[in-house]
Amino acid sequence: ELKVEQNPLFLSMQEGKNYTIYCNYSTTSDRLYWYRQDPGKSLESLFVLLSNGAVKQEGRLMASLDTKARLSTLHITAAVHDLSATYFCAVDMGNYKLTFGKGTLLTVNP
Amino acid sequence: DVKVTQSSRYLVKRTGEKVFLECVQDMDHENMFWYRQDPGLGLRLIYFSYDVKMKEKGDIPEGYSVSREKKERFSLILESASTNQTSMYLCASRVGYGYTFGSGTRLTVV
C-alpha cells in the first residue's frame, strides 16, 4: 500500500525567509503533484513532476522530484503572506489513484 | 479551462437519509473521482470511474456508492447517512496527467 508522508505538517514562517516542505512516498512512482488549498476552497494545481530530476518553478515556489530517493521537495523562497495556505503533495501510481499526503499548513507572519 | 461543478456547496442532512452529491465536468473526461477531505487526514479516495457505467472502489468505499450513467456526470450516494460521514467531499476529473477538482461540498449529517 502506498504511503505518502509530508513534513512538517505545520509551518510558521517569517516573511522573507526560506523553507522546504518534504514529501516522501513508499512505492516507486514517477508522477508527483503539488497542490495549494486556501481555507474553504478547492485544490489549485501548482506543479506536476513527471520524471526523475524534474524541477519546476513558479514565482517563489520551486518543486523537485528524486524518484530514486522517493522524495519531492517544495521550496519556498523569501516567503510572503499571500503564500499562507495548505500545501498537499500527491502521488500517482498510474492505476487511476492519486494518493495524498496529509498536507502542510503554512502560515507566513509579517 | 476544464470546469468541474459540484451542485451543492453546503448540505445538511439527517442521520439515515439517502444523500446524493452531484458532480459534472464539461470536457468529456473519461476519469472521474470522489474524494473525502478531513482535517489531519488529507484527501482519501472513495470511488473512481474510468468510463461510463464503470466504477472502482477507492480506499474508503464503505457506506458509499456511485453512479455514472453519462460521461459528464458522476454521483456519490450515501445510502444511509451517518454522522461520521460529515466531511468535505471533492470531485475531480482527469485527462492525461492533469486533474481538475471541483469546489467541494461540505456535508453535515445531524
mmCIF file of C-alpha atoms in Angstrom:
data_model
loop_
_atom_site.group_PDB
_atom_site.id
_atom_site.type_symbol
_atom_site.label_atom_id
_atom_site.label_comp_id
_atom_site.label_asym_id
_atom_site.label_seq_id
_atom_site.Cartn_x
_atom_site.Cartn_y
_atom_site.Cartn_z
ATOM 1 C CA GLU A 1 0.000 0.000 0.000
ATOM 2 C CA LEU A 2 1.334 3.381 -0.985
ATOM 3 C CA LYS A 3 2.060 5.781 1.859
ATOM 4 C CA VAL A 4 2.732 9.466 1.300
ATOM 5 C CA GLU A 5 4.246 11.428 4.162
ATOM 6 C CA GLN A 6 4.635 15.166 4.294
ATOM 7 C CA ASN A 7 6.630 17.101 6.795
ATOM 8 C CA PRO A 8 6.299 19.324 8.517
ATOM 9 C CA LEU A 9 2.521 19.268 8.961
ATOM 10 C CA PHE A 10 2.561 22.783 10.394
ATOM 11 C CA LEU A 11 4.954 25.522 9.384
ATOM 12 C CA SER A 12 5.044 29.057 10.698
ATOM 13 C CA MET A 13 7.436 31.310 8.827
ATOM 14 C CA GLN A 14 8.546 34.872 8.889
ATOM 15 C CA GLU A 15 8.145 36.890 5.737
ATOM 16 C CA GLY A 16 11.338 36.934 3.716
ATOM 17 C CA LYS A 17 12.609 33.577 4.975
ATOM 18 C CA ASN A 18 13.203 30.389 3.003
ATOM 19 C CA TYR A 19 11.914 26.947 3.847
ATOM 20 C CA THR A 20 11.317 23.499 2.381
ATOM 21 C CA ILE A 21 8.395 21.100 2.629
ATOM 22 C CA TYR A 22 9.244 17.438 2.159
ATOM 23 C CA CYS A 23 7.150 14.704 0.607
ATOM 24 C CA ASN A 24 8.274 11.086 0.963
ATOM 25 C CA TYR A 25 6.457 8.177 -0.615
ATOM 26 C CA SER A 26 6.824 4.465 -0.132
ATOM 27 C CA THR A 27 6.476 2.908 -3.606
ATOM 28 C CA THR A 28 8.146 3.636 -6.900
ATOM 29 C CA SER A 29 6.380 6.295 -8.917
ATOM 30 C CA ASP A 30 7.454 8.959 -11.350
ATOM 31 C CA ARG A 31 4.387 11.173 -11.160
ATOM 32 C CA LEU A 32 4.028 13.599 -8.321
ATOM 33 C CA TYR A 33 1.743 16.580 -7.882
ATOM 34 C CA TRP A 34 1.733 19.608 -5.629
ATOM 35 C CA TYR A 35 -1.482 21.440 -4.807
ATOM 36 C CA ARG A 36 -2.389 24.512 -2.836
ATOM 37 C CA GLN A 37 -5.618 24.875 -0.882
ATOM 38 C CA ASP A 38 -6.910 28.084 0.673
ATOM 39 C CA PRO A 39 -9.389 27.818 3.563
ATOM 40 C CA GLY A 40 -12.813 26.714 2.356
ATOM 41 C CA LYS A 41 -11.632 26.447 -1.216
ATOM 42 C CA SER A 42 -10.812 23.661 -3.618
ATOM 43 C CA LEU A 43 -7.380 22.436 -4.695
ATOM 44 C CA GLU A 44 -5.309 24.527 -7.059
ATOM 45 C CA SER A 45 -2.706 22.686 -9.098
ATOM 46 C CA LEU A 46 0.818 24.043 -8.596
ATOM 47 C CA PHE A 47 3.184 21.554 -10.194
ATOM 48 C CA VAL A 48 3.166 18.223 -11.986
ATOM 49 C CA LEU A 49 6.509 16.389 -11.843
ATOM 50 C CA LEU A 50 6.784 13.539 -14.312
ATOM 51 C CA SER A 51 10.340 12.246 -14.216
ATOM 52 C CA ASN A 52 13.357 11.787 -12.030
ATOM 53 C CA GLY A 53 15.226 15.034 -11.595
ATOM 54 C CA ALA A 54 12.274 17.165 -12.686
ATOM 55 C CA VAL A 55 12.397 20.689 -11.342
ATOM 56 C CA LYS A 56 9.696 23.298 -11.818
ATOM 57 C CA GLN A 57 9.476 26.856 -10.577
ATOM 58 C CA GLU A 58 6.666 29.357 -10.359
ATOM 59 C CA GLY A 59 7.307 32.616 -8.583
ATOM 60 C CA ARG A 60 8.608 31.940 -5.068
ATOM 61 C CA LEU A 61 7.871 28.210 -5.229
ATOM 62 C CA MET A 62 10.128 25.530 -6.660
ATOM 63 C CA ALA A 63 9.373 21.810 -6.717
ATOM 64 C CA SER A 64 11.717 18.925 -7.421
ATOM 65 C CA LEU A 65 11.457 15.164 -7.697
ATOM 66 C CA ASP A 66 14.012 12.454 -6.869
ATOM 67 C CA THR A 67 12.386 9.160 -7.782
ATOM 68 C CA LYS A 68 15.335 7.103 -6.533
ATOM 69 C CA ALA A 69 15.002 8.588 -3.062
ATOM 70 C CA ARG A 70 11.178 8.665 -3.399
ATOM 71 C CA LEU A 71 11.296 12.266 -2.329
ATOM 72 C CA SER A 72 9.857 15.520 -3.578
ATOM 73 C CA THR A 73 10.523 18.938 -2.128
ATOM 74 C CA LEU A 74 8.624 22.210 -2.327
ATOM 75 C CA HIS A 75 10.992 25.077 -1.643
ATOM 76 C CA ILE A 76 9.693 28.479 -0.656
ATOM 77 C CA THR A 77 11.933 31.455 -1.295
ATOM 78 C CA ALA A 78 11.505 34.784 0.505
ATOM 79 C CA ALA A 79 8.038 33.935 1.800
ATOM 80 C CA VAL A 80 5.221 36.467 1.614
ATOM 81 C CA HIS A 81 1.898 36.477 3.435
ATOM 82 C CA ASP A 82 -0.010 35.516 0.277
ATOM 83 C CA LEU A 83 1.662 32.097 0.352
ATOM 84 C CA SER A 84 -0.212 31.194 3.538
ATOM 85 C CA ALA A 85 -2.273 28.106 2.668
ATOM 86 C CA THR A 86 -2.264 24.331 2.985
ATOM 87 C CA TYR A 87 0.021 22.515 0.564
ATOM 88 C CA PHE A 88 -0.512 18.922 -0.473
ATOM 89 C CA CYS A 89 1.670 16.525 -2.376
ATOM 90 C CA ALA A 90 0.051 13.594 -4.158
ATOM 91 C CA VAL A 91 1.499 10.552 -5.880
ATOM 92 C CA ASP A 92 0.015 8.908 -8.959
ATOM 93 C CA MET A 93 0.757 5.201 -9.258
ATOM 94 C CA GLY A 94 -0.700 5.043 -12.741
ATOM 95 C CA ASN A 95 -3.663 2.995 -11.543
ATOM 96 C CA TYR A 96 -6.194 5.826 -11.591
ATOM 97 C CA LYS A 97 -5.474 6.536 -7.936
ATOM 98 C CA LEU A 98 -3.975 9.749 -6.632
ATOM 99 C CA THR A 99 -2.740 9.274 -3.055
ATOM 100 C CA PHE A 100 -2.341 12.427 -0.975
ATOM 101 C CA GLY A 101 -0.163 13.398 1.915
ATOM 102 C CA LYS A 102 -1.853 14.884 4.968
ATOM 103 C CA GLY A 103 -0.956 18.412 3.964
ATOM 104 C CA THR A 104 1.294 21.148 5.348
ATOM 105 C CA LEU A 105 -0.423 24.189 6.854
ATOM 106 C CA LEU A 106 1.823 27.125 6.081
ATOM 107 C CA THR A 107 1.426 30.414 7.906
ATOM 108 C CA VAL A 108 3.602 33.333 6.861
ATOM 109 C CA ASN A 109 3.839 36.032 9.506
ATOM 110 C CA PRO A 110 4.777 39.652 8.862
ATOM 111 C CA ASP B 1 -10.337 25.617 -18.874
ATOM 112 C CA VAL B 2 -11.957 22.489 -17.573
ATOM 113 C CA LYS B 3 -14.789 23.083 -15.191
ATOM 114 C CA VAL B 4 -15.825 20.594 -12.556
ATOM 115 C CA THR B 5 -19.049 21.678 -10.930
ATOM 116 C CA GLN B 6 -20.437 20.293 -7.700
ATOM 117 C CA SER B 7 -24.079 21.134 -7.387
ATOM 118 C CA SER B 8 -24.150 21.987 -3.685
ATOM 119 C CA ARG B 9 -21.635 23.977 -1.693
ATOM 120 C CA TYR B 10 -23.181 23.159 1.690
ATOM 121 C CA LEU B 11 -25.605 20.415 2.674
ATOM 122 C CA VAL B 12 -27.170 19.475 5.984
ATOM 123 C CA LYS B 13 -28.851 16.079 6.159
ATOM 124 C CA ARG B 14 -30.334 13.928 8.865
ATOM 125 C CA THR B 15 -28.977 10.585 10.005
ATOM 126 C CA GLY B 16 -30.444 7.777 7.909
ATOM 127 C CA GLU B 17 -31.287 9.930 4.905
ATOM 128 C CA LYS B 18 -30.202 8.925 1.422
ATOM 129 C CA VAL B 19 -27.914 11.647 0.105
ATOM 130 C CA PHE B 20 -26.858 12.392 -3.463
ATOM 131 C CA LEU B 21 -23.815 14.511 -4.249
ATOM 132 C CA GLU B 22 -23.613 15.521 -7.888
ATOM 133 C CA CYS B 23 -20.575 16.363 -9.981
ATOM 134 C CA VAL B 24 -20.495 17.489 -13.605
ATOM 135 C CA GLN B 25 -17.475 18.124 -15.824
ATOM 136 C CA ASP B 26 -17.592 19.886 -19.144
ATOM 137 C CA MET B 27 -14.591 18.481 -21.008
ATOM 138 C CA ASP B 28 -15.515 14.927 -21.941
ATOM 139 C CA HIS B 29 -13.005 13.439 -19.490
ATOM 140 C CA GLU B 30 -13.205 9.703 -19.039
ATOM 141 C CA ASN B 31 -11.847 9.556 -15.497
ATOM 142 C CA MET B 32 -13.732 10.983 -12.545
ATOM 143 C CA PHE B 33 -13.122 10.694 -8.815
ATOM 144 C CA TRP B 34 -14.714 11.308 -5.453
ATOM 145 C CA TYR B 35 -12.506 12.233 -2.502
ATOM 146 C CA ARG B 36 -13.280 12.939 1.088
ATOM 147 C CA GLN B 37 -11.235 15.520 2.999
ATOM 148 C CA ASP B 38 -10.947 15.549 6.786
ATOM 149 C CA PRO B 39 -8.644 17.655 8.961
ATOM 150 C CA GLY B 40 -5.363 15.900 9.638
ATOM 151 C CA LEU B 41 -6.147 13.089 7.193
ATOM 152 C CA GLY B 42 -5.696 14.801 3.852
ATOM 153 C CA LEU B 43 -7.778 13.600 0.933
ATOM 154 C CA ARG B 44 -8.864 9.984 0.686
ATOM 155 C CA LEU B 45 -10.259 8.343 -2.421
ATOM 156 C CA ILE B 46 -13.778 6.963 -2.067
ATOM 157 C CA TYR B 47 -14.591 5.789 -5.618
ATOM 158 C CA PHE B 48 -13.463 6.478 -9.132
ATOM 159 C CA SER B 49 -14.795 5.838 -12.602
ATOM 160 C CA TYR B 50 -12.772 5.377 -15.754
ATOM 161 C CA ASP B 51 -15.720 5.266 -18.124
ATOM 162 C CA VAL B 52 -19.496 5.405 -18.274
ATOM 163 C CA LYS B 53 -21.057 2.754 -16.059
ATOM 164 C CA MET B 54 -17.597 1.679 -14.876
ATOM 165 C CA LYS B 55 -16.603 2.194 -11.261
ATOM 166 C CA GLU B 56 -13.908 1.063 -8.906
ATOM 167 C CA LYS B 57 -13.609 1.255 -5.151
ATOM 168 C CA GLY B 58 -11.045 3.566 -3.716
ATOM 169 C CA ASP B 59 -9.530 3.385 -0.252
ATOM 170 C CA ILE B 60 -12.640 4.138 1.816
ATOM 171 C CA PRO B 61 -15.743 2.976 -0.093
ATOM 172 C CA GLU B 62 -17.727 1.689 2.899
ATOM 173 C CA GLY B 63 -21.070 3.440 3.263
ATOM 174 C CA TYR B 64 -20.905 4.958 -0.224
ATOM 175 C CA SER B 65 -21.914 4.047 -3.741
ATOM 176 C CA VAL B 66 -21.587 5.866 -7.058
ATOM 177 C CA SER B 67 -23.379 6.217 -10.346
ATOM 178 C CA ARG B 68 -22.060 7.204 -13.758
ATOM 179 C CA GLU B 69 -24.797 6.983 -16.358
ATOM 180 C CA LYS B 70 -23.384 9.751 -18.548
ATOM 181 C CA LYS B 71 -19.790 10.684 -19.186
ATOM 182 C CA GLU B 72 -20.086 14.163 -17.778
ATOM 183 C CA ARG B 73 -21.821 13.283 -14.514
ATOM 184 C CA PHE B 74 -20.534 11.301 -11.547
ATOM 185 C CA SER B 75 -22.755 10.981 -8.498
ATOM 186 C CA LEU B 76 -21.797 9.958 -4.990
ATOM 187 C CA ILE B 77 -24.536 8.310 -2.957
ATOM 188 C CA LEU B 78 -24.704 7.903 0.785
ATOM 189 C CA GLU B 79 -27.258 5.131 1.176
ATOM 190 C CA SER B 80 -27.993 5.917 4.836
ATOM 191 C CA ALA B 81 -26.122 8.970 6.057
ATOM 192 C CA SER B 82 -24.325 8.755 9.370
ATOM 193 C CA THR B 83 -22.669 11.422 11.490
ATOM 194 C CA ASN B 84 -19.210 10.035 10.703
ATOM 195 C CA GLN B 85 -19.799 10.953 7.077
ATOM 196 C CA THR B 86 -19.786 14.633 7.970
ATOM 197 C CA SER B 87 -16.936 15.904 5.827
ATOM 198 C CA MET B 88 -15.836 17.909 2.803
ATOM 199 C CA TYR B 89 -16.355 15.991 -0.444
ATOM 200 C CA LEU B 90 -14.330 16.854 -3.516
ATOM 201 C CA CYS B 91 -14.975 15.644 -7.030
ATOM 202 C CA ALA B 92 -12.250 15.587 -9.685
ATOM 203 C CA SER B 93 -11.846 14.697 -13.319
ATOM 204 C CA ARG B 94 -8.709 13.750 -15.178
ATOM 205 C CA VAL B 95 -7.299 13.660 -18.647
ATOM 206 C CA GLY B 96 -3.694 12.694 -19.210
ATOM 207 C CA TYR B 97 -1.675 13.916 -16.254
ATOM 208 C CA GLY B 98 -3.986 16.767 -15.338
ATOM 209 C CA TYR B 99 -6.524 16.589 -12.527
ATOM 210 C CA THR B 100 -9.157 19.266 -12.027
ATOM 211 C CA PHE B 101 -11.016 19.498 -8.746
ATOM 212 C CA GLY B 102 -14.451 20.890 -8.043
ATOM 213 C CA SER B 103 -15.071 23.478 -5.352
ATOM 214 C CA GLY B 104 -16.278 20.898 -2.857
ATOM 215 C CA THR B 105 -19.447 20.067 -0.948
ATOM 216 C CA ARG B 106 -19.379 20.456 2.794
ATOM 217 C CA LEU B 107 -21.811 17.864 4.143
ATOM 218 C CA THR B 108 -23.030 17.897 7.704
ATOM 219 C CA VAL B 109 -25.036 14.935 8.964
ATOM 220 C CA VAL B 110 -27.016 15.657 12.113
#
